[in-house]
Amino acid sequence: MSWAFVVLNWNGREDTLRCLAALRAVHGEHRVYVADNGSRDGSVEAIRAAHPEAVLIENGANLGYAGGNNPAIERAVADGAEWVVLLNNDAQPDPDVLRAFAGAAKKRPDAGVLAGMLLFEDGRVQWAGQRLGLRSGYSGRPRAYGKPLAEAHVEGRGDPERVARGVGALMAVSSEAIAAAGVFDHDLFAYVEDVDWCLRIRAAGFGCYFVSGARAVHALSASTGGDTGSTATLYYGARNTIVVCERHLPLGVVGTWRRRATIALTFALRAATVQRSRAAFAAVASGVRDGVARRLGPRS
């Protein structure tokens, strides 16, 4: 199997340099592609100087997570990659991550998506699988969220486990699945685009599996300022959750409005408990409005 890593950068020079340095320690042959979303912090020059082995793709503007990754994904597949591993620039992959993914791919020949495990810097679990609540619009916390790895009952599991979706911070996608389902929907711009992609890949007949041995330490939402530093997560999360749920599980008029109300309430509660600002509530309100109206692309 031939493998490629795709890393997206947007004014995240230091994070990206650390991520690329960690990729040098990953066991197994692989190529690295870096997509840059028009950074103005010297990222391009620094990446070229420190990591000439990486294929650098300059998008020239902030195309979001979805549109920013797509050119690098397409280039990797065109260059012959059988599997493309998406890795956030604020993540540090385990050296054995490819070995774990490759073993899972052999065990599950129907796989189109292999989802890795994400850990906080202190070793607690950040993501180890998650249910997908399309009917209600609420999926809850990821499994074992916040638990020490030793207590999470996901370490050392044998066979890959079928799950509803992967998470874009560490997720391998086969070239066959990409050929069948396409790449990210660039109109979603950021957040929930990985859910939409996994659902399209599953609809095309491929399996989605959680691989507990494929791991990375992840600084959550660093590119958008973290959960407390930006309203982007609230706006795009609310908007795109509405769009993706209605795209993949249409309900009747009453069911649709109940689900929209649940989504609005869920993100309003997050605004109230995490950011506690008028700007946060305004972001949720505008996200809900734009989701209902299907105003997509970058936030205006």
PDB file of C-alpha atoms in Angstrom:
ATOM      1  CA  MET A   1       0.000   0.000   0.000  1.00  0.00           C
ATOM      2  CA  SER A   2       1.111   3.540  -0.686  1.00  0.00           C
ATOM      3  CA  TRP A   3       0.295   6.189   1.892  1.00  0.00           C
ATOM      4  CA  ALA A   4       0.181   9.965   1.918  1.00  0.00           C
ATOM      5  CA  PHE A   5      -0.356  12.442   4.744  1.00  0.00           C
ATOM      6  CA  VAL A   6      -2.216  15.688   4.069  1.00  0.00           C
ATOM      7  CA  VAL A   7      -1.689  18.579   6.490  1.00  0.00           C
ATOM      8  CA  LEU A   8      -3.545  21.889   6.184  1.00  0.00           C
ATOM      9  CA  ASN A   9      -1.870  25.114   7.317  1.00  0.00           C
ATOM     10  CA  TRP A  10      -3.358  28.566   7.843  1.00  0.00           C
ATOM     11  CA  ASN A  11      -1.096  30.935   9.733  1.00  0.00           C
ATOM     12  CA  GLY A  12      -0.038  28.054  11.957  1.00  0.00           C
ATOM     13  CA  ARG A  13       3.658  27.996  11.209  1.00  0.00           C
ATOM     14  CA  GLU A  14       4.954  26.654  14.502  1.00  0.00           C
ATOM     15  CA  ASP A  15       2.232  24.018  14.862  1.00  0.00           C
ATOM     16  CA  THR A  16       2.780  22.858  11.299  1.00  0.00           C
ATOM     17  CA  LEU A  17       6.558  22.662  11.676  1.00  0.00           C
ATOM     18  CA  ARG A  18       6.136  20.519  14.810  1.00  0.00           C
ATOM     19  CA  CYS A  19       3.635  18.289  13.027  1.00  0.00           C
ATOM     20  CA  LEU A  20       5.913  17.802  10.019  1.00  0.00           C
ATOM     21  CA  ALA A  21       8.861  17.037  12.288  1.00  0.00           C
ATOM     22  CA  ALA A  22       6.770  14.352  14.007  1.00  0.00           C
ATOM     23  CA  LEU A  23       5.829  12.872  10.638  1.00  0.00           C
ATOM     24  CA  ARG A  24       9.491  12.230   9.938  1.00  0.00           C
ATOM     25  CA  ALA A  25       9.447   9.757  12.827  1.00  0.00           C
ATOM     26  CA  VAL A  26       6.408   7.849  11.550  1.00  0.00           C
ATOM     27  CA  HIS A  27       7.314   4.282  10.578  1.00  0.00           C
ATOM     28  CA  GLY A  28       6.561   3.208   7.013  1.00  0.00           C
ATOM     29  CA  GLU A  29       6.944   4.765   3.591  1.00  0.00           C
ATOM     30  CA  HIS A  30       4.752   7.773   2.990  1.00  0.00           C
ATOM     31  CA  ARG A  31       4.661  11.129   1.248  1.00  0.00           C
ATOM     32  CA  VAL A  32       3.640  14.367   2.915  1.00  0.00           C
ATOM     33  CA  TYR A  33       1.499  17.062   1.314  1.00  0.00           C
ATOM     34  CA  VAL A  34       0.994  20.465   2.920  1.00  0.00           C
ATOM     35  CA  ALA A  35      -1.849  22.675   1.724  1.00  0.00           C
ATOM     36  CA  ASP A  36      -1.440  26.323   2.688  1.00  0.00           C
ATOM     37  CA  ASN A  37      -4.502  28.583   2.864  1.00  0.00           C
ATOM     38  CA  GLY A  38      -2.834  31.885   2.000  1.00  0.00           C
ATOM     39  CA  SER A  39      -0.847  32.217   5.229  1.00  0.00           C
ATOM     40  CA  ARG A  40       0.812  35.548   6.047  1.00  0.00           C
ATOM     41  CA  ASP A  41       3.005  34.424   8.944  1.00  0.00           C
ATOM     42  CA  GLY A  42       5.965  33.157   6.935  1.00  0.00           C
ATOM     43  CA  SER A  43       4.671  29.588   6.955  1.00  0.00           C
ATOM     44  CA  VAL A  44       5.385  28.865   3.308  1.00  0.00           C
ATOM     45  CA  GLU A  45       9.013  29.948   3.487  1.00  0.00           C
ATOM     46  CA  ALA A  46       9.579  28.138   6.800  1.00  0.00           C
ATOM     47  CA  ILE A  47       8.047  24.893   5.553  1.00  0.00           C
ATOM     48  CA  ARG A  48      10.090  24.963   2.362  1.00  0.00           C
ATOM     49  CA  ALA A  49      13.296  25.542   4.310  1.00  0.00           C
ATOM     50  CA  ALA A  50      12.736  22.996   7.074  1.00  0.00           C
ATOM     51  CA  HIS A  51      10.861  20.297   5.161  1.00  0.00           C
ATOM     52  CA  PRO A  52      11.894  20.105   1.511  1.00  0.00           C
ATOM     53  CA  GLU A  53      10.512  16.542   1.452  1.00  0.00           C
ATOM     54  CA  ALA A  54       6.960  17.856   1.740  1.00  0.00           C
ATOM     55  CA  VAL A  55       4.920  18.677  -1.355  1.00  0.00           C
ATOM     56  CA  LEU A  56       3.689  22.222  -0.731  1.00  0.00           C
ATOM     57  CA  ILE A  57       0.440  23.321  -2.364  1.00  0.00           C
ATOM     58  CA  GLU A  58      -0.326  27.035  -2.123  1.00  0.00           C
ATOM     59  CA  ASN A  59      -4.055  27.686  -2.255  1.00  0.00           C
ATOM     60  CA  GLY A  60      -3.508  31.455  -2.192  1.00  0.00           C
ATOM     61  CA  ALA A  61      -6.498  32.202   0.046  1.00  0.00           C
ATOM     62  CA  ASN A  62      -8.331  30.822   3.064  1.00  0.00           C
ATOM     63  CA  LEU A  63     -10.518  28.134   1.515  1.00  0.00           C
ATOM     64  CA  GLY A  64     -11.495  26.701   4.874  1.00  0.00           C
ATOM     65  CA  TYR A  65     -10.803  23.180   6.056  1.00  0.00           C
ATOM     66  CA  ALA A  66     -12.783  21.526   3.290  1.00  0.00           C
ATOM     67  CA  GLY A  67     -11.683  23.567   0.301  1.00  0.00           C
ATOM     68  CA  GLY A  68      -8.156  23.887   1.641  1.00  0.00           C
ATOM     69  CA  ASN A  69      -7.583  20.151   1.969  1.00  0.00           C
ATOM     70  CA  ASN A  70      -9.195  19.152  -1.319  1.00  0.00           C
ATOM     71  CA  PRO A  71      -6.360  20.153  -3.700  1.00  0.00           C
ATOM     72  CA  ALA A  72      -3.816  18.243  -1.619  1.00  0.00           C
ATOM     73  CA  ILE A  73      -6.062  15.180  -1.399  1.00  0.00           C
ATOM     74  CA  GLU A  74      -6.549  15.214  -5.155  1.00  0.00           C
ATOM     75  CA  ARG A  75      -2.819  15.681  -5.772  1.00  0.00           C
ATOM     76  CA  ALA A  76      -1.937  12.787  -3.457  1.00  0.00           C
ATOM     77  CA  VAL A  77      -4.367  10.462  -5.234  1.00  0.00           C
ATOM     78  CA  ALA A  78      -3.104  11.608  -8.640  1.00  0.00           C
ATOM     79  CA  ASP A  79       0.431  10.787  -7.482  1.00  0.00           C
ATOM     80  CA  GLY A  80      -0.624   7.223  -6.720  1.00  0.00           C
ATOM     81  CA  ALA A  81      -1.556   7.218  -3.025  1.00  0.00           C
ATOM     82  CA  GLU A  82      -3.860   4.327  -2.167  1.00  0.00           C
ATOM     83  CA  TRP A  83      -4.669   5.849   1.219  1.00  0.00           C
ATOM     84  CA  VAL A  84      -4.699   9.509   2.212  1.00  0.00           C
ATOM     85  CA  VAL A  85      -4.314  10.292   5.919  1.00  0.00           C
ATOM     86  CA  LEU A  86      -5.730  13.623   7.016  1.00  0.00           C
ATOM     87  CA  LEU A  87      -3.810  15.040   9.956  1.00  0.00           C
ATOM     88  CA  ASN A  88      -4.442  18.369  11.664  1.00  0.00           C
ATOM     89  CA  ASN A  89      -1.400  20.608  11.834  1.00  0.00           C
ATOM     90  CA  ASP A  90      -1.904  20.900  15.614  1.00  0.00           C
ATOM     91  CA  ALA A  91      -1.631  17.123  16.044  1.00  0.00           C
ATOM     92  CA  GLN A  92       1.385  14.988  16.887  1.00  0.00           C
ATOM     93  CA  PRO A  93       1.061  11.495  15.381  1.00  0.00           C
ATOM     94  CA  ASP A  94       2.310   8.365  17.098  1.00  0.00           C
ATOM     95  CA  PRO A  95       5.236   6.795  15.196  1.00  0.00           C
ATOM     96  CA  ASP A  96       3.204   3.584  14.737  1.00  0.00           C
ATOM     97  CA  VAL A  97       0.129   5.294  13.313  1.00  0.00           C
ATOM     98  CA  LEU A  98       0.659   3.951   9.784  1.00  0.00           C
ATOM     99  CA  ARG A  99       1.320   0.433  10.980  1.00  0.00           C
ATOM    100  CA  ALA A 100      -1.999   0.488  12.801  1.00  0.00           C
ATOM    101  CA  PHE A 101      -3.877   1.882   9.810  1.00  0.00           C
ATOM    102  CA  ALA A 102      -2.227  -0.577   7.397  1.00  0.00           C
ATOM    103  CA  GLY A 103      -3.093  -3.526   9.619  1.00  0.00           C
ATOM    104  CA  ALA A 104      -6.711  -2.390   9.816  1.00  0.00           C
ATOM    105  CA  ALA A 105      -6.924  -1.937   6.046  1.00  0.00           C
ATOM    106  CA  LYS A 106      -5.798  -5.538   5.539  1.00  0.00           C
ATOM    107  CA  LYS A 107      -8.324  -6.851   8.071  1.00  0.00           C
ATOM    108  CA  ARG A 108     -11.187  -4.799   6.624  1.00  0.00           C
ATOM    109  CA  PRO A 109     -10.943  -4.823   2.815  1.00  0.00           C
ATOM    110  CA  ASP A 110     -14.316  -3.056   2.584  1.00  0.00           C
ATOM    111  CA  ALA A 111     -12.976  -0.056   4.516  1.00  0.00           C
ATOM    112  CA  GLY A 112     -13.152   3.373   2.948  1.00  0.00           C
ATOM    113  CA  VAL A 113     -12.510   5.307   6.165  1.00  0.00           C
ATOM    114  CA  LEU A 114     -10.180   4.408   9.033  1.00  0.00           C
ATOM    115  CA  ALA A 115     -10.662   6.685  12.041  1.00  0.00           C
ATOM    116  CA  GLY A 116      -7.807   7.175  14.496  1.00  0.00           C
ATOM    117  CA  MET A 117      -7.841   7.969  18.200  1.00  0.00           C
ATOM    118  CA  LEU A 118      -7.151  11.488  19.452  1.00  0.00           C
ATOM    119  CA  LEU A 119      -5.647  12.228  22.854  1.00  0.00           C
ATOM    120  CA  PHE A 120      -5.231  15.364  24.921  1.00  0.00           C
ATOM    121  CA  GLU A 121      -1.677  16.330  25.798  1.00  0.00           C
ATOM    122  CA  ASP A 122      -2.088  14.858  29.286  1.00  0.00           C
ATOM    123  CA  GLY A 123      -2.994  11.457  27.836  1.00  0.00           C
ATOM    124  CA  ARG A 124      -6.750  11.621  28.336  1.00  0.00           C
ATOM    125  CA  VAL A 125      -9.015  10.522  25.501  1.00  0.00           C
ATOM    126  CA  GLN A 126     -10.341  13.239  23.223  1.00  0.00           C
ATOM    127  CA  TRP A 127     -11.966  11.083  20.521  1.00  0.00           C
ATOM    128  CA  ALA A 128     -12.383   7.294  20.342  1.00  0.00           C
ATOM    129  CA  GLY A 129     -15.528   6.921  18.284  1.00  0.00           C
ATOM    130  CA  GLN A 130     -18.839   8.730  18.476  1.00  0.00           C
ATOM    131  CA  ARG A 131     -22.449   8.021  17.754  1.00  0.00           C
ATOM    132  CA  LEU A 132     -24.153  10.055  15.045  1.00  0.00           C
ATOM    133  CA  GLY A 133     -27.502  11.570  15.967  1.00  0.00           C
ATOM    134  CA  LEU A 134     -28.863  12.587  12.587  1.00  0.00           C
ATOM    135  CA  ARG A 135     -32.474  12.338  13.714  1.00  0.00           C
ATOM    136  CA  SER A 136     -32.088  14.707  16.644  1.00  0.00           C
ATOM    137  CA  GLY A 137     -29.066  16.687  15.486  1.00  0.00           C
ATOM    138  CA  TYR A 138     -27.316  15.902  18.764  1.00  0.00           C
ATOM    139  CA  SER A 139     -24.516  13.331  18.842  1.00  0.00           C
ATOM    140  CA  GLY A 140     -23.288  13.784  22.403  1.00  0.00           C
ATOM    141  CA  ARG A 141     -19.687  13.627  23.542  1.00  0.00           C
ATOM    142  CA  PRO A 142     -17.224  11.204  21.943  1.00  0.00           C
ATOM    143  CA  ARG A 143     -16.873   7.845  23.632  1.00  0.00           C
ATOM    144  CA  ALA A 144     -14.558   7.837  26.658  1.00  0.00           C
ATOM    145  CA  TYR A 145     -14.087  11.614  26.378  1.00  0.00           C
ATOM    146  CA  GLY A 146     -11.811  12.932  29.110  1.00  0.00           C
ATOM    147  CA  LYS A 147     -10.962   9.530  30.558  1.00  0.00           C
ATOM    148  CA  PRO A 148      -7.367   8.402  31.078  1.00  0.00           C
ATOM    149  CA  LEU A 149      -6.426   6.043  28.282  1.00  0.00           C
ATOM    150  CA  ALA A 150      -5.893   3.151  30.687  1.00  0.00           C
ATOM    151  CA  GLU A 151      -9.488   3.519  31.936  1.00  0.00           C
ATOM    152  CA  ALA A 152     -11.166   4.099  28.600  1.00  0.00           C
ATOM    153  CA  HIS A 153     -11.516   0.438  27.592  1.00  0.00           C
ATOM    154  CA  VAL A 154     -10.456   1.210  24.029  1.00  0.00           C
ATOM    155  CA  GLU A 155      -6.707   0.592  24.317  1.00  0.00           C
ATOM    156  CA  GLY A 156      -5.402  -2.567  22.694  1.00  0.00           C
ATOM    157  CA  ARG A 157      -8.692  -3.602  21.075  1.00  0.00           C
ATOM    158  CA  GLY A 158      -8.155  -6.260  18.448  1.00  0.00           C
ATOM    159  CA  ASP A 159     -10.120  -5.929  15.249  1.00  0.00           C
ATOM    160  CA  PRO A 160     -11.096  -2.544  13.822  1.00  0.00           C
ATOM    161  CA  GLU A 161     -14.514  -1.517  15.105  1.00  0.00           C
ATOM    162  CA  ARG A 162     -17.274  -0.297  12.822  1.00  0.00           C
ATOM    163  CA  VAL A 163     -18.280   3.285  13.646  1.00  0.00           C
ATOM    164  CA  ALA A 164     -20.592   5.912  12.179  1.00  0.00           C
ATOM    165  CA  ARG A 165     -17.938   8.451  11.262  1.00  0.00           C
ATOM    166  CA  GLY A 166     -14.313   9.470  11.521  1.00  0.00           C
ATOM    167  CA  VAL A 167     -12.875  12.810  12.557  1.00  0.00           C
ATOM    168  CA  GLY A 168     -10.794  14.896  10.185  1.00  0.00           C
ATOM    169  CA  ALA A 169      -7.990  15.519  12.660  1.00  0.00           C
ATOM    170  CA  LEU A 170      -6.796  11.920  12.109  1.00  0.00           C
ATOM    171  CA  MET A 171      -8.592   9.937   9.449  1.00  0.00           C
ATOM    172  CA  ALA A 172      -7.388   7.727   6.588  1.00  0.00           C
ATOM    173  CA  VAL A 173      -9.484   7.552   3.422  1.00  0.00           C
ATOM    174  CA  SER A 174      -8.893   5.137   0.553  1.00  0.00           C
ATOM    175  CA  SER A 175      -8.424   6.335  -3.005  1.00  0.00           C
ATOM    176  CA  GLU A 176     -11.252   3.990  -4.044  1.00  0.00           C
ATOM    177  CA  ALA A 177     -13.617   5.701  -1.635  1.00  0.00           C
ATOM    178  CA  ILE A 178     -12.504   9.107  -2.893  1.00  0.00           C
ATOM    179  CA  ALA A 179     -13.116   8.041  -6.491  1.00  0.00           C
ATOM    180  CA  ALA A 180     -16.623   6.884  -5.582  1.00  0.00           C
ATOM    181  CA  ALA A 181     -17.733   9.667  -3.218  1.00  0.00           C
ATOM    182  CA  GLY A 182     -15.549  12.631  -4.170  1.00  0.00           C
ATOM    183  CA  VAL A 183     -13.692  14.885  -1.768  1.00  0.00           C
ATOM    184  CA  PHE A 184     -14.949  17.276   0.914  1.00  0.00           C
ATOM    185  CA  ASP A 185     -17.920  19.510   0.145  1.00  0.00           C
ATOM    186  CA  HIS A 186     -16.084  22.832  -0.059  1.00  0.00           C
ATOM    187  CA  ASP A 187     -19.321  24.776   0.536  1.00  0.00           C
ATOM    188  CA  LEU A 188     -19.353  23.566   4.151  1.00  0.00           C
ATOM    189  CA  PHE A 189     -16.030  25.416   4.583  1.00  0.00           C
ATOM    190  CA  ALA A 190     -15.221  24.176   8.100  1.00  0.00           C
ATOM    191  CA  TYR A 191     -16.651  21.819  10.733  1.00  0.00           C
ATOM    192  CA  VAL A 192     -18.975  18.840  10.184  1.00  0.00           C
ATOM    193  CA  GLU A 193     -17.507  18.392   6.689  1.00  0.00           C
ATOM    194  CA  ASP A 194     -15.843  15.191   7.911  1.00  0.00           C
ATOM    195  CA  VAL A 195     -19.239  13.833   9.008  1.00  0.00           C
ATOM    196  CA  ASP A 196     -20.723  14.621   5.603  1.00  0.00           C
ATOM    197  CA  TRP A 197     -17.778  12.969   3.827  1.00  0.00           C
ATOM    198  CA  CYS A 198     -17.992   9.802   5.918  1.00  0.00           C
ATOM    199  CA  LEU A 199     -21.716   9.542   5.266  1.00  0.00           C
ATOM    200  CA  ARG A 200     -21.201   9.924   1.513  1.00  0.00           C
ATOM    201  CA  ILE A 201     -18.454   7.292   1.577  1.00  0.00           C
ATOM    202  CA  ARG A 202     -20.673   4.904   3.522  1.00  0.00           C
ATOM    203  CA  ALA A 203     -23.519   5.546   1.088  1.00  0.00           C
ATOM    204  CA  ALA A 204     -21.150   4.528  -1.710  1.00  0.00           C
ATOM    205  CA  GLY A 205     -20.794   1.114  -0.078  1.00  0.00           C
ATOM    206  CA  PHE A 206     -17.613   1.442   1.995  1.00  0.00           C
ATOM    207  CA  GLY A 207     -17.109   0.710   5.679  1.00  0.00           C
ATOM    208  CA  CYS A 208     -15.981   3.151   8.336  1.00  0.00           C
ATOM    209  CA  TYR A 209     -13.854   1.703  11.162  1.00  0.00           C
ATOM    210  CA  PHE A 210     -12.250   2.934  14.358  1.00  0.00           C
ATOM    211  CA  VAL A 211      -8.598   1.903  14.769  1.00  0.00           C
ATOM    212  CA  SER A 212      -7.564   2.226  18.399  1.00  0.00           C
ATOM    213  CA  GLY A 213      -3.859   1.749  17.673  1.00  0.00           C
ATOM    214  CA  ALA A 214      -3.689   4.729  15.285  1.00  0.00           C
ATOM    215  CA  ARG A 215      -3.205   7.721  17.586  1.00  0.00           C
ATOM    216  CA  ALA A 216      -2.245  11.355  17.727  1.00  0.00           C
ATOM    217  CA  VAL A 217      -2.083  14.006  20.431  1.00  0.00           C
ATOM    218  CA  HIS A 218      -4.319  16.878  19.364  1.00  0.00           C
ATOM    219  CA  ALA A 219      -4.639  20.510  20.473  1.00  0.00           C
ATOM    220  CA  LEU A 220      -8.387  20.926  20.003  1.00  0.00           C
ATOM    221  CA  SER A 221      -9.454  23.610  17.462  1.00  0.00           C
ATOM    222  CA  ALA A 222      -6.136  25.439  17.638  1.00  0.00           C
ATOM    223  CA  SER A 223      -6.485  26.881  14.136  1.00  0.00           C
ATOM    224  CA  THR A 224      -9.682  28.709  15.088  1.00  0.00           C
ATOM    225  CA  GLY A 225      -8.561  29.827  18.521  1.00  0.00           C
ATOM    226  CA  GLY A 226      -9.805  26.853  20.528  1.00  0.00           C
ATOM    227  CA  ASP A 227     -13.242  26.334  22.027  1.00  0.00           C
ATOM    228  CA  THR A 228     -12.990  29.511  24.097  1.00  0.00           C
ATOM    229  CA  GLY A 229     -11.093  31.745  21.684  1.00  0.00           C
ATOM    230  CA  SER A 230     -13.368  32.080  18.673  1.00  0.00           C
ATOM    231  CA  THR A 231     -17.029  31.963  17.729  1.00  0.00           C
ATOM    232  CA  ALA A 232     -16.203  30.112  14.485  1.00  0.00           C
ATOM    233  CA  THR A 233     -16.839  26.707  16.046  1.00  0.00           C
ATOM    234  CA  LEU A 234     -20.303  27.835  17.153  1.00  0.00           C
ATOM    235  CA  TYR A 235     -21.274  29.430  13.849  1.00  0.00           C
ATOM    236  CA  TYR A 236     -20.049  26.697  11.516  1.00  0.00           C
ATOM    237  CA  GLY A 237     -21.043  23.926  13.899  1.00  0.00           C
ATOM    238  CA  ALA A 238     -24.655  25.083  14.127  1.00  0.00           C
ATOM    239  CA  ARG A 239     -24.956  25.920  10.430  1.00  0.00           C
ATOM    240  CA  ASN A 240     -23.364  22.777   9.087  1.00  0.00           C
ATOM    241  CA  THR A 241     -25.057  20.431  11.536  1.00  0.00           C
ATOM    242  CA  ILE A 242     -28.402  21.623  10.202  1.00  0.00           C
ATOM    243  CA  VAL A 243     -27.284  21.262   6.589  1.00  0.00           C
ATOM    244  CA  VAL A 244     -25.679  17.831   6.961  1.00  0.00           C
ATOM    245  CA  CYS A 245     -28.546  16.349   8.999  1.00  0.00           C
ATOM    246  CA  GLU A 246     -31.129  17.552   6.497  1.00  0.00           C
ATOM    247  CA  ARG A 247     -29.009  16.368   3.587  1.00  0.00           C
ATOM    248  CA  HIS A 248     -28.598  12.826   4.858  1.00  0.00           C
ATOM    249  CA  LEU A 249     -31.811  12.242   6.840  1.00  0.00           C
ATOM    250  CA  PRO A 250     -34.754  14.319   5.582  1.00  0.00           C
ATOM    251  CA  LEU A 251     -37.692  14.495   7.974  1.00  0.00           C
ATOM    252  CA  GLY A 252     -41.176  15.887   7.590  1.00  0.00           C
ATOM    253  CA  VAL A 253     -41.980  19.510   8.313  1.00  0.00           C
ATOM    254  CA  VAL A 254     -42.564  18.975  12.037  1.00  0.00           C
ATOM    255  CA  GLY A 255     -39.529  16.720  12.446  1.00  0.00           C
ATOM    256  CA  THR A 256     -37.307  19.168  10.583  1.00  0.00           C
ATOM    257  CA  TRP A 257     -38.241  22.085  12.812  1.00  0.00           C
ATOM    258  CA  ARG A 258     -37.905  20.012  15.971  1.00  0.00           C
ATOM    259  CA  ARG A 259     -34.408  18.987  14.907  1.00  0.00           C
ATOM    260  CA  ARG A 260     -33.484  22.581  14.074  1.00  0.00           C
ATOM    261  CA  ALA A 261     -34.695  23.667  17.505  1.00  0.00           C
ATOM    262  CA  THR A 262     -32.605  20.941  19.169  1.00  0.00           C
ATOM    263  CA  ILE A 263     -29.509  22.003  17.247  1.00  0.00           C
ATOM    264  CA  ALA A 264     -30.067  25.665  18.114  1.00  0.00           C
ATOM    265  CA  LEU A 265     -30.556  24.824  21.800  1.00  0.00           C
ATOM    266  CA  THR A 266     -27.483  22.573  21.896  1.00  0.00           C
ATOM    267  CA  PHE A 267     -25.190  25.258  20.511  1.00  0.00           C
ATOM    268  CA  ALA A 268     -26.830  27.997  22.609  1.00  0.00           C
ATOM    269  CA  LEU A 269     -26.060  25.949  25.731  1.00  0.00           C
ATOM    270  CA  ARG A 270     -22.468  25.624  24.564  1.00  0.00           C
ATOM    271  CA  ALA A 271     -22.317  29.378  24.076  1.00  0.00           C
ATOM    272  CA  ALA A 272     -23.733  29.902  27.570  1.00  0.00           C
ATOM    273  CA  THR A 273     -21.403  27.489  29.341  1.00  0.00           C
ATOM    274  CA  VAL A 274     -18.144  27.880  27.390  1.00  0.00           C
ATOM    275  CA  GLN A 275     -17.841  31.362  25.893  1.00  0.00           C
ATOM    276  CA  ARG A 276     -20.505  33.288  27.813  1.00  0.00           C
ATOM    277  CA  SER A 277     -20.632  36.288  25.518  1.00  0.00           C
ATOM    278  CA  ARG A 278     -23.127  38.083  23.319  1.00  0.00           C
ATOM    279  CA  ALA A 279     -20.896  37.367  20.349  1.00  0.00           C
ATOM    280  CA  ALA A 280     -21.191  33.644  21.019  1.00  0.00           C
ATOM    281  CA  PHE A 281     -24.994  33.744  21.060  1.00  0.00           C
ATOM    282  CA  ALA A 282     -24.989  35.897  17.931  1.00  0.00           C
ATOM    283  CA  ALA A 283     -22.766  33.340  16.189  1.00  0.00           C
ATOM    284  CA  VAL A 284     -25.197  30.545  17.008  1.00  0.00           C
ATOM    285  CA  ALA A 285     -28.183  32.584  15.837  1.00  0.00           C
ATOM    286  CA  SER A 286     -26.543  33.515  12.539  1.00  0.00           C
ATOM    287  CA  GLY A 287     -25.353  29.941  12.035  1.00  0.00           C
ATOM    288  CA  VAL A 288     -28.873  28.603  12.476  1.00  0.00           C
ATOM    289  CA  ARG A 289     -30.311  31.239  10.129  1.00  0.00           C
ATOM    290  CA  ASP A 290     -27.705  30.535   7.457  1.00  0.00           C
ATOM    291  CA  GLY A 291     -28.147  26.787   7.804  1.00  0.00           C
ATOM    292  CA  VAL A 292     -31.907  27.034   7.313  1.00  0.00           C
ATOM    293  CA  ALA A 293     -31.419  29.401   4.368  1.00  0.00           C
ATOM    294  CA  ARG A 294     -28.556  27.296   2.924  1.00  0.00           C
ATOM    295  CA  ARG A 295     -26.156  30.227   2.904  1.00  0.00           C
ATOM    296  CA  LEU A 296     -22.912  28.310   2.782  1.00  0.00           C
ATOM    297  CA  GLY A 297     -19.242  29.029   2.128  1.00  0.00           C
ATOM    298  CA  PRO A 298     -17.168  31.285   4.418  1.00  0.00           C
ATOM    299  CA  ARG A 299     -18.921  33.196   7.173  1.00  0.00           C
ATOM    300  CA  SER A 300     -19.815  36.675   5.989  1.00  0.00           C
TER     301      SER A 300
END
